[in-house]
XYZ file of C-alpha atoms in Angstrom:
650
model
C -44.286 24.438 -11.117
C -40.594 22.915 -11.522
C -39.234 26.006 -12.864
C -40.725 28.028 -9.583
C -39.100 24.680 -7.352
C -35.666 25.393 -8.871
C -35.514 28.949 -8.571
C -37.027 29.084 -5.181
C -34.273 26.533 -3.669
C -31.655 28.788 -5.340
C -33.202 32.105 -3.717
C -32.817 30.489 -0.406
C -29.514 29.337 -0.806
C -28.026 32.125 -2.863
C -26.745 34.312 0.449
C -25.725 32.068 2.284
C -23.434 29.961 -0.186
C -20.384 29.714 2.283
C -21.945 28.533 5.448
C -24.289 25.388 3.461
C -23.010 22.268 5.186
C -25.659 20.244 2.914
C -27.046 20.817 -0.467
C -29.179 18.925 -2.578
C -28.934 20.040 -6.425
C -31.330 20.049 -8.852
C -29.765 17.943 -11.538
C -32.081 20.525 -14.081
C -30.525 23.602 -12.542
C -26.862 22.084 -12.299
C -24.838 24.714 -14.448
C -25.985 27.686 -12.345
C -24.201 25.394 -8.958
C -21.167 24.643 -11.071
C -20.834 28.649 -12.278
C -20.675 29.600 -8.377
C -19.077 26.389 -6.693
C -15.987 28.710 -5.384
C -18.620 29.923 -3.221
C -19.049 26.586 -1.445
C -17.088 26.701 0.981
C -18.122 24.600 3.567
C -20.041 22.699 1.822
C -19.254 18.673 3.239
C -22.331 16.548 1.932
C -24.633 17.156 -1.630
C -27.090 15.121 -3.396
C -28.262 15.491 -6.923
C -31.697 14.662 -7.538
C -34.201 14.529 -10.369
C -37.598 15.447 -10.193
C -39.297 12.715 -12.248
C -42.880 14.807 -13.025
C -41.224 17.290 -14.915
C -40.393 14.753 -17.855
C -42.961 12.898 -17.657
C -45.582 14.963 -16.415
C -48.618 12.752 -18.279
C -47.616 9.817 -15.873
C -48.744 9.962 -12.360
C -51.061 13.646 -12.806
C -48.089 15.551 -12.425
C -47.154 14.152 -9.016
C -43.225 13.240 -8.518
C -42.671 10.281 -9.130
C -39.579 7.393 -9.812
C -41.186 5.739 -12.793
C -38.285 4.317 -14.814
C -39.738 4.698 -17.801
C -39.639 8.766 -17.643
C -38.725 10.479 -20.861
C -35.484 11.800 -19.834
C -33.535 13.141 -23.533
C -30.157 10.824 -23.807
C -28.422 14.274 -24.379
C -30.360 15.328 -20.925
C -29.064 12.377 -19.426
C -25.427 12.877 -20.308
C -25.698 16.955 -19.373
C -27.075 15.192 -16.008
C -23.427 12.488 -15.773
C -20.938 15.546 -16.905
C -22.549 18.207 -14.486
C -22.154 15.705 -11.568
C -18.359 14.824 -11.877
C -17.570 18.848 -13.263
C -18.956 20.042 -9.950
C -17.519 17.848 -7.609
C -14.110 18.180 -9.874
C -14.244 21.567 -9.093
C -14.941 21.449 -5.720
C -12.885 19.326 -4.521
C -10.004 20.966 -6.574
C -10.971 24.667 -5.421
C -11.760 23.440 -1.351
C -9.709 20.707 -0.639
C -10.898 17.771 2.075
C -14.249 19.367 2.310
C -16.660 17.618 0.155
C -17.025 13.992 1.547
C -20.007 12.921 0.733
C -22.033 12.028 -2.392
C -25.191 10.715 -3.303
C -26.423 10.523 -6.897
C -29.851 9.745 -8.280
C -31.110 5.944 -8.373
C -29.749 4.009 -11.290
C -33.375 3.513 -12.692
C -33.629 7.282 -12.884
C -30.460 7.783 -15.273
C -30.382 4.760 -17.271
C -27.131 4.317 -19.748
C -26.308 6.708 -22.304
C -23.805 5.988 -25.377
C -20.709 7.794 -23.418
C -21.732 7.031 -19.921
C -23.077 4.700 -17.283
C -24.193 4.658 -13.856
C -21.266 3.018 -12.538
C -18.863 4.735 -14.602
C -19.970 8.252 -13.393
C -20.240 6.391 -9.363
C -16.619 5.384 -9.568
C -15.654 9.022 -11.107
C -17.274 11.092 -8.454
C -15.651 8.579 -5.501
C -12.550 8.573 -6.659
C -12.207 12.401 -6.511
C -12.939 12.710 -2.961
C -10.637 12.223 -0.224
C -10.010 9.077 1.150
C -12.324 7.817 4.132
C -11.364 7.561 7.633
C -12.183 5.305 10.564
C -14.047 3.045 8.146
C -14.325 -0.592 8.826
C -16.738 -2.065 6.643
C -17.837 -1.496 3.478
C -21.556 -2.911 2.309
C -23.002 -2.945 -1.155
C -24.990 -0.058 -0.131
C -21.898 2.031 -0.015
C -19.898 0.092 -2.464
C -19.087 2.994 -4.173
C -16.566 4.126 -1.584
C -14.529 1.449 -2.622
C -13.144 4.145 -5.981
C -12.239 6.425 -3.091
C -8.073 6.809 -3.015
C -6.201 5.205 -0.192
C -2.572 4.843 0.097
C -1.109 1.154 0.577
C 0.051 1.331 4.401
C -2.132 -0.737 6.572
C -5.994 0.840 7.750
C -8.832 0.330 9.597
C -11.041 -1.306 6.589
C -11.468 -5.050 7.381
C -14.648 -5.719 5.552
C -15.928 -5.697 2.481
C -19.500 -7.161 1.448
C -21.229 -6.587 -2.263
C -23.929 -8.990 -1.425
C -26.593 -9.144 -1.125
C -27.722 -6.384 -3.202
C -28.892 -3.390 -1.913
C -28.608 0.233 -2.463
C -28.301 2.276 -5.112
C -26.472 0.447 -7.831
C -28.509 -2.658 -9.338
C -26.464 -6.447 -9.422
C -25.484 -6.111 -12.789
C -24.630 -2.459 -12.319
C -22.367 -3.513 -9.280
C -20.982 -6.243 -11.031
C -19.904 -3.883 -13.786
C -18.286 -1.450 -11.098
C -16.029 -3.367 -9.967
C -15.268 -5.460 -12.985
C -13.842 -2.371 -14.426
C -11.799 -1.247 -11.547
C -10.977 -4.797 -10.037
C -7.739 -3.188 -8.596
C -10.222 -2.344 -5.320
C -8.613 -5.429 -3.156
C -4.923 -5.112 -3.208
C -5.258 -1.888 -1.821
C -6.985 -2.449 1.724
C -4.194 -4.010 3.384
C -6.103 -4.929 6.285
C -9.059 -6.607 4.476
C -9.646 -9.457 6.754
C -13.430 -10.101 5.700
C -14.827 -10.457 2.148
C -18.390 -11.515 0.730
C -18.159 -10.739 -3.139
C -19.186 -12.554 -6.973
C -16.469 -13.409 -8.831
C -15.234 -11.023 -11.061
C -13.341 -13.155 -13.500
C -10.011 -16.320 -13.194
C -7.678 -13.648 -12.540
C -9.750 -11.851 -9.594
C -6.993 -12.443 -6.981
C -3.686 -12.934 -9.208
C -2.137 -9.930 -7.518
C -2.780 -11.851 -3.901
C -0.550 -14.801 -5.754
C 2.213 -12.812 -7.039
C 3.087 -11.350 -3.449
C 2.446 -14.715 -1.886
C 5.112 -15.533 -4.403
C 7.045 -12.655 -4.077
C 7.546 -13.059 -0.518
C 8.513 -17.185 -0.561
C 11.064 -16.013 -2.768
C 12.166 -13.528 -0.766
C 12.180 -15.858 2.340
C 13.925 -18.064 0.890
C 17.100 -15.921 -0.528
C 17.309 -14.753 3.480
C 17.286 -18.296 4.393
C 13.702 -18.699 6.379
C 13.228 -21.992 5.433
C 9.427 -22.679 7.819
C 7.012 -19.691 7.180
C 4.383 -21.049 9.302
C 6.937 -21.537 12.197
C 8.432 -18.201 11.655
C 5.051 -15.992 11.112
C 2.118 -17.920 13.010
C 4.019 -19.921 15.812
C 4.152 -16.732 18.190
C 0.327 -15.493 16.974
C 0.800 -12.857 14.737
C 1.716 -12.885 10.729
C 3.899 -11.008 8.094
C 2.344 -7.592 7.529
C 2.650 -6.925 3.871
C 0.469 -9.621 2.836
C -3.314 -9.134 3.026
C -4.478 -12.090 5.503
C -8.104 -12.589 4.846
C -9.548 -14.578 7.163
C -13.453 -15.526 6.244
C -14.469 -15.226 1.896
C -17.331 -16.221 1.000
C -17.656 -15.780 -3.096
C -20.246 -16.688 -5.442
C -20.828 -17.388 -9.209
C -23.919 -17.110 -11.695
C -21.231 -17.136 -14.803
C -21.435 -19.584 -17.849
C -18.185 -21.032 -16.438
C -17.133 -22.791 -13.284
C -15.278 -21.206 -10.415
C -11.456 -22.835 -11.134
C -8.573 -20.324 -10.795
C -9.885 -17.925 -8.431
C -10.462 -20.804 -5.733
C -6.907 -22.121 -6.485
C -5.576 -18.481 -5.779
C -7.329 -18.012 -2.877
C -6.190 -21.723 -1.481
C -2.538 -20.120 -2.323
C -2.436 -16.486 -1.277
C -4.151 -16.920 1.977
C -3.284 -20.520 3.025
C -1.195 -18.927 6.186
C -4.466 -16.969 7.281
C -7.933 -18.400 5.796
C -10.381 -19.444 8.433
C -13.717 -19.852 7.083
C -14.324 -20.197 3.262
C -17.576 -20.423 1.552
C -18.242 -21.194 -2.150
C -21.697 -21.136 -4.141
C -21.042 -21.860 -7.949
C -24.419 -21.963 -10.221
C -22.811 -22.367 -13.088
C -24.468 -25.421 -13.894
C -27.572 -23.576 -13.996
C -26.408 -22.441 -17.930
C -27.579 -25.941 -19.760
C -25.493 -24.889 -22.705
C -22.742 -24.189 -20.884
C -22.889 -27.723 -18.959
C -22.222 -29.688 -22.229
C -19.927 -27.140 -23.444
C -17.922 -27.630 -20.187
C -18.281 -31.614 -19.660
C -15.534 -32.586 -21.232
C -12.563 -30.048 -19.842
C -13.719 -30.347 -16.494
C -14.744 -34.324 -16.063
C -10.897 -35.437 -15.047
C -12.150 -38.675 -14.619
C -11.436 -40.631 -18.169
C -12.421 -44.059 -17.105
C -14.635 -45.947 -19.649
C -17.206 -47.320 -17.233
C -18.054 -44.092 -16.005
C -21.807 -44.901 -15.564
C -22.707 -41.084 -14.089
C -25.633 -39.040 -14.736
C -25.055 -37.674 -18.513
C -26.831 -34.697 -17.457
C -24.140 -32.832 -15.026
C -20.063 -32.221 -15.253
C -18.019 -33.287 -12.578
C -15.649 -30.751 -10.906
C -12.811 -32.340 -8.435
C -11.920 -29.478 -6.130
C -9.125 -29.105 -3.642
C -6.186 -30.616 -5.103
C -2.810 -29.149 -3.753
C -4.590 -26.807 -1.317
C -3.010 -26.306 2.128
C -4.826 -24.598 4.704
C -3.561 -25.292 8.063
C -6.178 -22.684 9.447
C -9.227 -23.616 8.128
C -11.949 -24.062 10.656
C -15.075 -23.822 8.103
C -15.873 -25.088 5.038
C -18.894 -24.601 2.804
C -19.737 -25.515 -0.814
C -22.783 -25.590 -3.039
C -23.017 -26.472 -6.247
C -26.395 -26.587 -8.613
C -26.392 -28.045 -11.858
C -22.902 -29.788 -11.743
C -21.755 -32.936 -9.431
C -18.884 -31.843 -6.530
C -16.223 -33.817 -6.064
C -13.652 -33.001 -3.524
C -10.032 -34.089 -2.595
C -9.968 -35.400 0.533
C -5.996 -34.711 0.758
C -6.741 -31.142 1.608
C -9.590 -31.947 4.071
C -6.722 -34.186 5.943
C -4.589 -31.553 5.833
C -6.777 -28.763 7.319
C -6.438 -30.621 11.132
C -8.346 -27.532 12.697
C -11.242 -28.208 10.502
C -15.000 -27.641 12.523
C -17.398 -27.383 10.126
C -17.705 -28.797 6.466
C -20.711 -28.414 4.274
C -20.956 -29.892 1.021
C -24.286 -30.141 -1.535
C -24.999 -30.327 -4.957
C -28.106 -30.960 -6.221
C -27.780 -34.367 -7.384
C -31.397 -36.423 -7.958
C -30.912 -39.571 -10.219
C -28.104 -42.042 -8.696
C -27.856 -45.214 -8.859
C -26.392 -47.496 -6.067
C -23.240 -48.952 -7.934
C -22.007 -45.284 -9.481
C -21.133 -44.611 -5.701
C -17.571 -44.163 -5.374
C -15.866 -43.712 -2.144
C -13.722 -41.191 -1.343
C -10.692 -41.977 0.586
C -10.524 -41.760 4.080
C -10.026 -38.925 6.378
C -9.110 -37.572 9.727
C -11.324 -35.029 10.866
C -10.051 -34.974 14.794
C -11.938 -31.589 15.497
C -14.663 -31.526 12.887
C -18.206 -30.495 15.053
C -20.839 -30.248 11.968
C -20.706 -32.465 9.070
C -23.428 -31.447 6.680
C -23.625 -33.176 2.962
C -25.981 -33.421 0.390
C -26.244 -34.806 -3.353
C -22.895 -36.539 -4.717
C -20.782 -35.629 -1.863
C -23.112 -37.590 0.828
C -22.852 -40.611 -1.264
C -19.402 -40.252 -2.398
C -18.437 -39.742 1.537
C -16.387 -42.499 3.195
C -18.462 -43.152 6.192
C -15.352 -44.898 7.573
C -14.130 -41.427 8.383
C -16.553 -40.816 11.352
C -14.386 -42.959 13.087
C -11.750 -40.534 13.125
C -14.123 -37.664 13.974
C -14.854 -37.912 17.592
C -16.137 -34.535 18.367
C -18.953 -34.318 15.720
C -21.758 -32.688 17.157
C -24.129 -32.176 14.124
C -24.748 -35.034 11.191
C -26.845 -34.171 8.363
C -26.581 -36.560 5.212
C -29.439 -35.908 2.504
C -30.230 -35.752 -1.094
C -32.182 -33.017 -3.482
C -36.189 -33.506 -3.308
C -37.907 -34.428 -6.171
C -38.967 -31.596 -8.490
C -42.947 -32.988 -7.898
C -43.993 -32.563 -4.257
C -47.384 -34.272 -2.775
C -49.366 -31.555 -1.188
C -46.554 -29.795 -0.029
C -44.267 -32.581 0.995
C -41.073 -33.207 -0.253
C -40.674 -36.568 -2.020
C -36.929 -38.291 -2.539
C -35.852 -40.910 -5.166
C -34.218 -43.681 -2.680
C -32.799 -46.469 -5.118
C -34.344 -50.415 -4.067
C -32.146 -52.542 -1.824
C -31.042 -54.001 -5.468
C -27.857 -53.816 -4.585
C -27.213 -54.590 -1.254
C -26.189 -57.390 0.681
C -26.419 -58.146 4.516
C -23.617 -57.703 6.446
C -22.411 -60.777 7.008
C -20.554 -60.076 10.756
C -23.783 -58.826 11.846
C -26.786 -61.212 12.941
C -29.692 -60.358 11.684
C -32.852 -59.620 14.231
C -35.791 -60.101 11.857
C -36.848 -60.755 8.743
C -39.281 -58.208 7.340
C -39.413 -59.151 3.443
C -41.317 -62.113 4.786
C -43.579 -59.930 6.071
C -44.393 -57.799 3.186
C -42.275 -55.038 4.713
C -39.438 -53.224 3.411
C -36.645 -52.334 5.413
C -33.334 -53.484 6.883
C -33.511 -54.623 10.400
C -29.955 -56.016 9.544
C -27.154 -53.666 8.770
C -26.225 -53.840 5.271
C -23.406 -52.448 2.975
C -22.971 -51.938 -0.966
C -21.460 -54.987 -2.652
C -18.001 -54.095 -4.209
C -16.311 -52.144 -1.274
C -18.967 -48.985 -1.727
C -19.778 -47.255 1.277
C -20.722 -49.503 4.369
C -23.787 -48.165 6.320
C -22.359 -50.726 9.577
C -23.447 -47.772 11.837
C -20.412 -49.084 14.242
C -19.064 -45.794 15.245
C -20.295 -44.339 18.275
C -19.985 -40.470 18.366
C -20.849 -40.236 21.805
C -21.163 -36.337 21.631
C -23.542 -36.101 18.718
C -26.552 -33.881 19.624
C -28.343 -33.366 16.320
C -29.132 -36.027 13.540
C -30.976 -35.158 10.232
C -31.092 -38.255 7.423
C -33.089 -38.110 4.356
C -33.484 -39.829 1.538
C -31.234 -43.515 1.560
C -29.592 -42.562 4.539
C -32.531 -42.424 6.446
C -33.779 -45.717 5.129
C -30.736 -47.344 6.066
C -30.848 -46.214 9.348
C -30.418 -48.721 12.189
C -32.673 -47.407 15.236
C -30.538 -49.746 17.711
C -27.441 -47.330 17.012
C -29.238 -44.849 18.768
C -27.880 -46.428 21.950
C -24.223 -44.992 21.328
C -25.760 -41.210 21.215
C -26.223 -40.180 24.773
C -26.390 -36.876 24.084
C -28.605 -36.815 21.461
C -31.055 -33.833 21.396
C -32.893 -33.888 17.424
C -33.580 -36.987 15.598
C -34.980 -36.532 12.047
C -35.542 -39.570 9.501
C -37.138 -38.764 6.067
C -38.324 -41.205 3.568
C -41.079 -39.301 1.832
C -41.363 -41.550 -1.562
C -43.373 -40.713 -4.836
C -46.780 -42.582 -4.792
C -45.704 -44.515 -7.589
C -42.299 -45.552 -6.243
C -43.266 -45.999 -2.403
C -40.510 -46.417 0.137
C -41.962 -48.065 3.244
C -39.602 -48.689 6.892
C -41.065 -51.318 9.528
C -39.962 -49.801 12.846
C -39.850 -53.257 14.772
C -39.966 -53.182 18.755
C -36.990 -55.174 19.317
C -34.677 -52.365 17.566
C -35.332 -50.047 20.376
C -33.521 -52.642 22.917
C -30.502 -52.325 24.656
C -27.477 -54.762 23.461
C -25.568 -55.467 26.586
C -22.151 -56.661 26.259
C -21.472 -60.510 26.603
C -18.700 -62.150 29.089
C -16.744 -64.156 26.763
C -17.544 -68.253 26.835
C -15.474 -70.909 27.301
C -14.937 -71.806 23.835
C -13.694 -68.147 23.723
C -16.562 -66.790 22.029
C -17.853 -63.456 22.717
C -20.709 -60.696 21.387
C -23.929 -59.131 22.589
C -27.174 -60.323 23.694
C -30.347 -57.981 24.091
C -31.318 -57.564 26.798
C -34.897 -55.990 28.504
C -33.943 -52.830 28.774
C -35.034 -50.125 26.075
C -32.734 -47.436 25.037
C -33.380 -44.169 26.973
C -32.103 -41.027 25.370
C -33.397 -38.317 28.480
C -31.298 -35.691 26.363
C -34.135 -36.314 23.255
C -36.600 -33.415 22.819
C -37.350 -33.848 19.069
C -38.713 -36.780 16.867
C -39.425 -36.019 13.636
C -40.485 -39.330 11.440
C -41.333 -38.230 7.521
C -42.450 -40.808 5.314
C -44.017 -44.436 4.974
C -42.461 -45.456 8.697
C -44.934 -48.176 9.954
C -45.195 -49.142 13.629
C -47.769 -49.240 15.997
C -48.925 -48.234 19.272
C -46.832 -49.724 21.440
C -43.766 -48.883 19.288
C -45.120 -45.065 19.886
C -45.546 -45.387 23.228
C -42.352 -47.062 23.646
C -40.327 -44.802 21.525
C -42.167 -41.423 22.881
C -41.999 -42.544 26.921
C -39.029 -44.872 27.085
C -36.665 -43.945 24.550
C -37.502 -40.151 25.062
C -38.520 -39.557 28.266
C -38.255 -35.658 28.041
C -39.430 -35.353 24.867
C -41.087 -31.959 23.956
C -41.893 -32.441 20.459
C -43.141 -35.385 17.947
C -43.703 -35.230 14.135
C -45.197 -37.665 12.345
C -45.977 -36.920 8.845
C -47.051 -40.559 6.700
C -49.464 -41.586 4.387
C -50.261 -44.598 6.704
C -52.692 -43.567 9.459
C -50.745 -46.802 11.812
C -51.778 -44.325 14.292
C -55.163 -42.886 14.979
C -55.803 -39.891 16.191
C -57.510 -40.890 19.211
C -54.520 -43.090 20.221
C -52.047 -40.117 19.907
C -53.918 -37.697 22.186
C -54.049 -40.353 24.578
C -49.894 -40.687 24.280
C -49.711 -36.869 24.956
C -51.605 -37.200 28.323
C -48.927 -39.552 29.374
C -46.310 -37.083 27.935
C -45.521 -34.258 30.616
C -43.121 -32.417 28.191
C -44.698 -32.434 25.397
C -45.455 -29.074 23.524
C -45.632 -30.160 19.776
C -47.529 -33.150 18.041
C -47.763 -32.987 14.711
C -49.553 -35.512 12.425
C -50.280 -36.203 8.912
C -54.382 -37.056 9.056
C -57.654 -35.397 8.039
C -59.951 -36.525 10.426
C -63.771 -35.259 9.642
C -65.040 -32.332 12.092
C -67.356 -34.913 13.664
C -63.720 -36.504 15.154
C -62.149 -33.061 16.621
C -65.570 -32.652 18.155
C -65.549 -35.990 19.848
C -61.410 -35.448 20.554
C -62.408 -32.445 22.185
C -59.970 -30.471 19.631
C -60.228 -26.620 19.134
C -58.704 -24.796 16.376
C -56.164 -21.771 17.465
C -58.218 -19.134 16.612
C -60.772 -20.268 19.170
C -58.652 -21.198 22.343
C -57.677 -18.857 25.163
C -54.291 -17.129 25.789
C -54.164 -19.389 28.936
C -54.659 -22.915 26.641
C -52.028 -21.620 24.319
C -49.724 -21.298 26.599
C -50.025 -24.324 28.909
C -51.414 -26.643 25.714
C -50.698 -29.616 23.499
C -51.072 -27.968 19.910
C -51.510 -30.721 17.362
C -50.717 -30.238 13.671
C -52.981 -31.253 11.486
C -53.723 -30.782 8.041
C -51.362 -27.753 8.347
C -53.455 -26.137 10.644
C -53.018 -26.143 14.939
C -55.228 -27.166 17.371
C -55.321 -27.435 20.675
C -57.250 -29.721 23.283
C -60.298 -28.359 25.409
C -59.110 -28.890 28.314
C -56.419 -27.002 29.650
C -54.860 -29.960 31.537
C -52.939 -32.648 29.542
C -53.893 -35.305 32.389
């Protein structure tokens, strides 16, 4: 059957070998395409392909298939590699510029053989065809092209990506590609966008030498300012590559170190948006191996987790540019120098997470201070949330997005995510503040009062008012330290989420009380020349406030609900309350959402028996109209929605 397949695609091809624009080749049948490839002619595009069935024609009843486990002979295999590169060799030596395009079999198909690999014979085949043109981006499905000759003067290419993964070539396979022939970057000389893994410390050297190169340069022709003399009028030297955006990744038994200094070096005039993932940390041997050469802090009282190294990133970079910022760590603790944060003044967004669990209150250490004048999203997690000077929110009056939170535990209850927040062991009250209530007394937990961490830790004052803030998320100890009478200063908040979700055994419980959700007016100053705040009748009112999402032991009660659903939110579309204390019945929140007019979304924590969404006069989705659905309240209960009978809220 395979024999009659080959022979019939070379009887229709076999008169008519000059004029084939596209060919694919039977990788069985390849010598008798190599014997007449003078006659291709025109011949622009070919794929080689393997027909599966007819090595493993047991597997599958003879049918074609792609099962990588076919019998193909290693000598078979490497007749398949050499007929490949001798036929496009040929070619593209006999017909020059024709042959542009080629596509080999799947890497599953081939396997590696003793002399050859997948990669090996990719990078071979690519790099004798001519050079692409009018090309802009490069994807890992095509990463191939990237062995294709080029000269050195400037092109079109401004994009390379090799993740994710997709086409041919497997991660590993990929990986190996260009770890070979890591020479790829220097030549695109208008690269402004990469996305790549790291492929070793010296991956961007040669981007370091010219950097270096060209200083010295400058500075025998006397150009003593380069950013005056190549940015001030908006353009930059052009025999540097300027990336603007990398984002670059690791999953190596060692840290990212020298390729992030490089980068911070060679593209300091032009880098706008960086992102970093290292999982190095994920390698438990290589952790401990690496503790002690990265852990550059010495000091004897060093009361850290044993469990992760400490990196300190950022020291000596310079990037005036910068308007982005991301980096995640897992398995190792970030640390960060806050010297180049103050020196990247454009700075917009910064994102910053490890995946920190067990802390303890008095191993915070503050970083220093910093100016963030134009900084719009500030989202941390792990060590660098509680290693972040909250001082420097001050200087950040155009943040628009807050987001301070901590890993969950690895043990979730039903589904929910469950945070270690240390006790208030720890803490003191702020003395300039004057405390509202006293909820100890009560059996409570939670600080009415503002607090801060004894010995010059972080202070959680909450006495900056970032007036355009539209989105808050807090989990973990942030959200427990929350003070709900801040919310005042945040007119134009839009999302307010507070999670405290606590392990059963360790349960982490927040009295909401009424008189945190007044105004504080400001007082005329006395006689005696005294002068403060008094609270006055008025509730805070947020009309900018469409979500309210509440996760964890918060306790309050109706009229805190009502109060903080109607008054405080006014236009509030949705509300999420997800606690193991039912505070709240069921009944009492469907008779909120009739008062609600915006509301779209309440979602609840309970399991009330059938006999109670009977009575409620609650249907499940599956059973209400189109009409209902559109015009309803859906409630979220139990995971599942449901909506009210009656179309009408009122």
């Amino acid at each position: 059957m395979v024999d009659i397949y080959h022979q019939l695609t070379w009887t229709l091809c076999q008169d008519h070998l000059e004029s084939i624009d596209s060919l694919t080749i039977p990788l069985r049948d390849i010598q008798r395409y190599i014997d007449h490839v003078h006659q291709f002619t025109s011949l622009s595009s070919v794929k080689f392909s393997i027909l599966i069935s007819e090595y493993n024609r047991e597997y599958g009843h003879g049918r074609y298939t792609f099962d990588p486990t076919c019998g193909i002979e290693e000598t078979e295999r490497d007749r398949f590699f050499g007929g490949m590169v001798e036929f496009v060799r040929q070619h593209t030596f006999i017909h020059k510029n024709v042959l542009r395009n080629v596509a080999v079999p799947r890497s599953g198909e081939l396997y590696r053989t003793d002399q050859h690999s997948t990669p090996d014979v990719y990078y071979a085949i690519q790099s004798l065809l001519p050079s692409f043109q009018n090309l802009r981006s490069i994807t890992t499905g095509k990463i191939e092209l990237l062995a294709r000759p080029t000269d050195t003067t400037p092109g079109l290419l401004e994009s390379i990506t090799v993740l994710p993964h997709s086409g041919n070539l497997q991660p590993e396979e990929i990986s190996e590609l260009l770890s070979k022939h890591p020479s790829f970057l220097p030549r695109y000389r208008s690269l402004k966008h990469l996305t790549t893994k790291t492929l070793g410390p010296d991956m961007f050297q040669w981007a370091v030498q010219e950097k270096k190169k060209q200083k010295e340069a400058e500075e025998q022709e006397g150009i003593v300012d380069r950013h005056l003399s190549s940015w001030q009028h908006g353009h930059h030297t052009n025999d540097l590559v300027s990336l603007q955006s990398i984002r670059i990744s690791n999953n190596q038994s060692s840290p990212l170190g020298q390729e992030l200094n490089d980068i911070a070096f060679a593209f300091s005039d032009s880098l706008e948006e960086w992102s970093v993932e290292d999982n190095f940390g994920l390698y438990e041997e290589s952790v401990e191996e690496e503790k002690g050469e990265y852990d550059d802090d010495d000091d004897d009282d060093d009361d850290e987790d044993d469990h992760a190294s400490r990196i300190t990133y950022g020291q000596g970079w310079d990037l005036p540019r910068l308007r982005s910022l991301s980096f995640e760590g897992f398995g190792w603790r970030l640390h960060f120098d806050m010297d180049a944060l103050e020196r990247s003044r454009t700075l917009e967004s910064l994102t910053m997470h490890d995946d920190m669990i067990i802390y303890w209150l008095w191993d915070i250490r503050p970083w220093s201070v910093v100016s963030l004048p134009h900084l719009k999203k500030l989202d941390l997690k792990g060590s660098p949330a509680l290693h972040f000077n909250m001082d420097s929110l001050h200087q950040s009056p155009c943040l628009e997005e807050l987001t301070m939170k901590m890993t969950p535990l690895p043990d979730d209850d039903n589904g929910y995510c469950q945070y270690r927040i240390s006790s208030l062991d720890g803490l003191e009250y702020d003395s300039d503040t004057e405390g509202v209530e006293d909820h100890e007394s009560s059996g409570m937990s939670g600080p009415s009062q503002q607090y801060r961490l004894i010995g010059g830790r972080p202070r959680f004052t909450w006495d900056w008012h970032p007036s355009n803030l539209r989105k808050l998320d807090l989990v973990a100890v942030f959200a427990f330290m929350f003070d709900f009478r801040w919310l005042q200063h945040l007119p134009n908040l839009q999302s307010l989420r507070l999670d405290i979700s606590s392990p059963v055994k360790t349960p982490c419980r927040r009295h909401i009380p009424l008189k945190d959700l007044l105004r504080r007016e400001p007082q005329q100053a006395s006689n005696e020349g005294g002068s403060g705040e008094f609270i006055s009748d008025r509730y805070i009112s947020l009309p900018k406030l469409a979500l309210i999402e509440l996760n964890g032991d918060w306790i309050f009660g109706e009229k805190v609900m009502d109060t903080l659903c109607m008054a405080v939110a006014p236009n509030l579309s949705s509300f999420i309350y997800n606690s193991r204390y039912e505070e709240l019945s069921l009944k009492e929140c469907i008779a909120l959402s009739r008062k609600m007019p915006r509301l779209k979304k309440m979602q609840l924590r309970t399991y009330p028996s059938w006999e109670d969404f009977y009575r409620l006069g609650l249907k499940p989705e599956d059973s209400v109209q189109y009409e209902q659905l559109v015009k309803g309240v859906v409630f979220v209960i139990g995971g599942r929605k449901y909506y009210l009978a009656s179309i009408s809220k009122r």
